[in-house]
Amino acid sequence: MYGSILYLLQEIKVRNVIIGKQFEDSINYQKFIKIVKEKKMKVYVVEVGQKIKIEKDLYFDVLWPSSNKVISENNINNNSLVCKMMYQKFSMLFTGDIEEIAEKEILEKYKYTNTLKSTILKVAHHGSKSSSTEEFLNVVKPKIALIGVGGENTFGHPNNRVLERLERKWK
């Protein structure tokens, strides 16, 4: 979360910032706090169960993180903010940098609902091999999947297996 967001917060006028509840302190988080204080930004810290209303028919449901189910493994990624944006009949699931372990927790939490089903999926963790499991994709059932990734990143994202799983959804 913090790599490019710190740059953006320095360079773009921002009034409000919404972040997921943090369960671990880090150098980048301290830099983030310093910038928002210096620039007098309003910070909203959210977690599962909260709703962020933007306007009449546009809102975000916060699906993760949860104080009751903090994941200790790769804490920063697996407790990323996961939100579902709703606008009338359109929906988009934003998955942060969650990995398989968080996907399983989220699937368990929402297994008896249609909460995760979304028109568009922002693929988790830049298409990393540790995310976008078959089970998760089967529940979300996106019509479109978007992956935020640089062309020649050093991590080799997106992972070919993730791309193959996504391709199978549309065959």
mmCIF file of C-alpha atoms in Angstrom:
data_model
loop_
_atom_site.group_PDB
_atom_site.id
_atom_site.type_symbol
_atom_site.label_atom_id
_atom_site.label_comp_id
_atom_site.label_asym_id
_atom_site.label_seq_id
_atom_site.Cartn_x
_atom_site.Cartn_y
_atom_site.Cartn_z
ATOM 1 C CA MET A 1 0.000 0.000 0.000
ATOM 2 C CA TYR A 2 2.594 2.492 1.026
ATOM 3 C CA GLY A 3 5.171 2.537 -1.776
ATOM 4 C CA SER A 4 3.479 4.721 -4.362
ATOM 5 C CA ILE A 5 0.754 6.069 -2.087
ATOM 6 C CA LEU A 6 3.325 8.057 -0.130
ATOM 7 C CA TYR A 7 4.439 9.736 -3.345
ATOM 8 C CA LEU A 8 0.862 10.465 -4.381
ATOM 9 C CA LEU A 9 -0.013 11.945 -0.996
ATOM 10 C CA GLN A 10 2.986 14.275 -1.327
ATOM 11 C CA GLU A 11 2.204 15.339 -4.906
ATOM 12 C CA ILE A 12 -1.608 15.475 -5.125
ATOM 13 C CA LYS A 13 -4.006 17.542 -3.039
ATOM 14 C CA VAL A 14 -5.860 15.040 -0.871
ATOM 15 C CA ARG A 15 -8.441 15.959 1.778
ATOM 16 C CA ASN A 16 -9.625 12.555 2.983
ATOM 17 C CA VAL A 17 -7.924 9.166 3.225
ATOM 18 C CA ILE A 18 -9.627 5.881 4.008
ATOM 19 C CA ILE A 19 -7.406 3.078 5.271
ATOM 20 C CA GLY A 20 -8.003 -0.324 6.775
ATOM 21 C CA LYS A 21 -7.354 -0.819 10.459
ATOM 22 C CA GLN A 22 -3.645 -1.449 10.943
ATOM 23 C CA PHE A 23 -2.470 -4.388 13.030
ATOM 24 C CA GLU A 24 1.248 -3.832 12.586
ATOM 25 C CA ASP A 25 3.427 -0.755 12.704
ATOM 26 C CA SER A 26 5.999 -0.173 9.974
ATOM 27 C CA ILE A 27 8.356 2.522 8.755
ATOM 28 C CA ASN A 28 6.090 3.226 5.787
ATOM 29 C CA TYR A 29 3.046 3.523 8.052
ATOM 30 C CA GLN A 30 4.935 6.061 10.194
ATOM 31 C CA LYS A 31 5.816 8.013 7.015
ATOM 32 C CA PHE A 32 2.144 7.874 5.998
ATOM 33 C CA ILE A 33 1.036 9.256 9.390
ATOM 34 C CA LYS A 34 3.640 12.032 9.163
ATOM 35 C CA ILE A 35 2.451 13.107 5.689
ATOM 36 C CA VAL A 36 -1.256 13.126 6.567
ATOM 37 C CA LYS A 37 -0.565 15.170 9.716
ATOM 38 C CA GLU A 38 1.663 17.655 7.874
ATOM 39 C CA LYS A 39 -0.915 18.099 5.112
ATOM 40 C CA LYS A 40 -3.857 18.086 7.559
ATOM 41 C CA MET A 41 -5.681 15.259 5.798
ATOM 42 C CA LYS A 42 -8.657 13.611 7.459
ATOM 43 C CA VAL A 43 -7.984 9.880 7.955
ATOM 44 C CA TYR A 44 -10.804 7.380 8.304
ATOM 45 C CA VAL A 45 -9.752 4.006 9.692
ATOM 46 C CA VAL A 46 -12.241 1.293 8.775
ATOM 47 C CA GLU A 47 -12.731 -2.420 9.228
ATOM 48 C CA VAL A 48 -15.214 -5.165 8.403
ATOM 49 C CA GLY A 49 -18.873 -4.223 8.654
ATOM 50 C CA GLN A 50 -18.541 -0.520 7.959
ATOM 51 C CA LYS A 51 -20.131 1.265 5.002
ATOM 52 C CA ILE A 52 -18.585 4.261 3.278
ATOM 53 C CA LYS A 53 -21.268 6.331 1.592
ATOM 54 C CA ILE A 54 -20.030 8.458 -1.300
ATOM 55 C CA GLU A 55 -23.378 9.675 -2.626
ATOM 56 C CA LYS A 56 -26.994 8.498 -2.893
ATOM 57 C CA ASP A 57 -26.472 5.251 -4.863
ATOM 58 C CA LEU A 58 -22.696 4.891 -4.490
ATOM 59 C CA TYR A 59 -21.069 3.275 -1.471
ATOM 60 C CA PHE A 60 -18.370 0.878 -0.345
ATOM 61 C CA ASP A 61 -18.975 -2.063 1.987
ATOM 62 C CA VAL A 62 -15.869 -2.852 4.012
ATOM 63 C CA LEU A 63 -15.412 -6.643 3.940
ATOM 64 C CA TRP A 64 -11.945 -6.909 5.513
ATOM 65 C CA PRO A 65 -9.856 -6.546 7.763
ATOM 66 C CA SER A 66 -11.423 -7.836 10.948
ATOM 67 C CA SER A 67 -10.242 -7.226 14.506
ATOM 68 C CA ASN A 68 -11.793 -10.603 15.361
ATOM 69 C CA LYS A 69 -9.754 -12.506 12.732
ATOM 70 C CA VAL A 70 -6.363 -10.796 12.490
ATOM 71 C CA ILE A 71 -4.060 -12.866 10.286
ATOM 72 C CA SER A 72 -0.522 -12.982 11.625
ATOM 73 C CA GLU A 73 1.030 -14.548 8.505
ATOM 74 C CA ASN A 74 2.240 -11.755 6.194
ATOM 75 C CA ASN A 75 0.231 -9.381 8.370
ATOM 76 C CA ILE A 76 0.345 -6.264 6.203
ATOM 77 C CA ASN A 77 -0.861 -8.023 3.029
ATOM 78 C CA ASN A 78 -3.400 -10.382 4.573
ATOM 79 C CA ASN A 79 -5.082 -7.667 6.610
ATOM 80 C CA SER A 80 -5.347 -5.359 3.593
ATOM 81 C CA LEU A 81 -8.463 -3.324 3.085
ATOM 82 C CA VAL A 82 -11.007 -5.271 1.009
ATOM 83 C CA CYS A 83 -14.061 -3.315 -0.134
ATOM 84 C CA LYS A 84 -16.961 -3.874 -2.451
ATOM 85 C CA MET A 85 -18.086 -0.788 -4.322
ATOM 86 C CA MET A 86 -21.785 -0.732 -5.149
ATOM 87 C CA TYR A 87 -23.489 1.548 -7.643
ATOM 88 C CA GLN A 88 -27.049 0.507 -8.428
ATOM 89 C CA LYS A 89 -26.652 -2.963 -10.045
ATOM 90 C CA PHE A 90 -22.922 -2.535 -10.714
ATOM 91 C CA SER A 91 -20.297 -3.795 -8.259
ATOM 92 C CA MET A 92 -16.534 -3.931 -8.028
ATOM 93 C CA LEU A 93 -14.480 -5.896 -5.517
ATOM 94 C CA PHE A 94 -11.215 -4.266 -4.424
ATOM 95 C CA THR A 95 -8.966 -6.894 -2.823
ATOM 96 C CA GLY A 96 -5.821 -5.062 -1.748
ATOM 97 C CA ASP A 97 -2.822 -7.368 -1.338
ATOM 98 C CA ILE A 98 -4.618 -10.286 0.302
ATOM 99 C CA GLU A 99 -3.247 -13.762 -0.240
ATOM 100 C CA GLU A 100 -4.789 -17.231 -0.178
ATOM 101 C CA ILE A 101 -5.023 -17.371 3.617
ATOM 102 C CA ALA A 102 -7.082 -14.160 3.728
ATOM 103 C CA GLU A 103 -9.186 -15.271 0.754
ATOM 104 C CA LYS A 104 -10.117 -18.399 2.733
ATOM 105 C CA GLU A 105 -11.104 -16.352 5.792
ATOM 106 C CA ILE A 106 -13.178 -14.002 3.630
ATOM 107 C CA LEU A 107 -14.843 -16.929 1.831
ATOM 108 C CA GLU A 108 -15.712 -18.484 5.190
ATOM 109 C CA LYS A 109 -17.173 -15.219 6.494
ATOM 110 C CA TYR A 110 -19.421 -14.650 3.457
ATOM 111 C CA LYS A 111 -20.109 -18.250 2.386
ATOM 112 C CA TYR A 112 -23.897 -18.084 2.823
ATOM 113 C CA THR A 113 -24.313 -14.769 1.001
ATOM 114 C CA ASN A 114 -23.788 -13.239 -2.451
ATOM 115 C CA THR A 115 -21.621 -10.539 -0.895
ATOM 116 C CA LEU A 116 -18.465 -11.356 -2.876
ATOM 117 C CA LYS A 117 -20.094 -11.731 -6.294
ATOM 118 C CA SER A 118 -18.994 -8.703 -8.331
ATOM 119 C CA THR A 119 -19.152 -7.326 -11.855
ATOM 120 C CA ILE A 120 -15.452 -6.402 -11.766
ATOM 121 C CA LEU A 121 -12.640 -7.840 -9.666
ATOM 122 C CA LYS A 122 -9.492 -5.889 -8.895
ATOM 123 C CA VAL A 123 -7.188 -8.911 -8.735
ATOM 124 C CA ALA A 124 -5.379 -9.215 -5.415
ATOM 125 C CA HIS A 125 -1.690 -8.579 -4.877
ATOM 126 C CA HIS A 126 -0.894 -7.594 -8.481
ATOM 127 C CA GLY A 127 -1.744 -11.074 -9.760
ATOM 128 C CA SER A 128 0.717 -12.761 -7.395
ATOM 129 C CA LYS A 129 0.790 -16.563 -7.274
ATOM 130 C CA SER A 130 -0.261 -16.321 -3.619
ATOM 131 C CA SER A 131 -3.702 -14.908 -4.514
ATOM 132 C CA SER A 132 -6.761 -15.377 -6.731
ATOM 133 C CA THR A 133 -7.445 -19.003 -5.891
ATOM 134 C CA GLU A 134 -9.857 -21.018 -8.002
ATOM 135 C CA GLU A 135 -12.339 -21.131 -5.113
ATOM 136 C CA PHE A 136 -12.216 -17.353 -4.622
ATOM 137 C CA LEU A 137 -12.723 -16.671 -8.332
ATOM 138 C CA ASN A 138 -15.626 -19.154 -8.450
ATOM 139 C CA VAL A 139 -17.441 -17.224 -5.721
ATOM 140 C CA VAL A 140 -16.697 -13.709 -7.009
ATOM 141 C CA LYS A 141 -17.666 -14.643 -10.597
ATOM 142 C CA PRO A 142 -16.359 -11.431 -12.161
ATOM 143 C CA LYS A 143 -17.227 -10.470 -15.723
ATOM 144 C CA ILE A 144 -14.010 -8.433 -15.858
ATOM 145 C CA ALA A 145 -10.764 -8.758 -13.894
ATOM 146 C CA LEU A 146 -8.248 -5.923 -13.601
ATOM 147 C CA ILE A 147 -4.645 -6.352 -12.513
ATOM 148 C CA GLY A 148 -2.595 -3.381 -11.348
ATOM 149 C CA VAL A 149 0.974 -4.146 -12.361
ATOM 150 C CA GLY A 150 3.991 -2.515 -13.983
ATOM 151 C CA GLY A 151 5.212 -3.935 -17.288
ATOM 152 C CA GLU A 152 8.667 -4.977 -16.157
ATOM 153 C CA ASN A 153 8.271 -5.377 -12.412
ATOM 154 C CA THR A 154 10.919 -7.368 -10.555
ATOM 155 C CA PHE A 155 8.348 -9.764 -9.049
ATOM 156 C CA GLY A 156 7.206 -11.208 -12.376
ATOM 157 C CA HIS A 157 3.591 -10.222 -11.765
ATOM 158 C CA PRO A 158 1.086 -11.244 -12.873
ATOM 159 C CA ASN A 159 1.733 -14.928 -12.309
ATOM 160 C CA ASN A 160 0.973 -17.192 -15.299
ATOM 161 C CA ARG A 161 -1.138 -19.578 -13.181
ATOM 162 C CA VAL A 162 -3.309 -16.693 -12.027
ATOM 163 C CA LEU A 163 -3.773 -15.614 -15.641
ATOM 164 C CA GLU A 164 -4.714 -19.178 -16.590
ATOM 165 C CA ARG A 165 -7.281 -19.351 -13.777
ATOM 166 C CA LEU A 166 -8.767 -16.053 -14.914
ATOM 167 C CA GLU A 167 -8.871 -17.170 -18.564
ATOM 168 C CA ARG A 168 -10.786 -20.339 -17.570
ATOM 169 C CA LYS A 169 -13.530 -18.167 -16.099
ATOM 170 C CA TRP A 170 -14.372 -16.814 -19.552
ATOM 171 C CA LYS A 171 -14.098 -19.990 -21.651
#
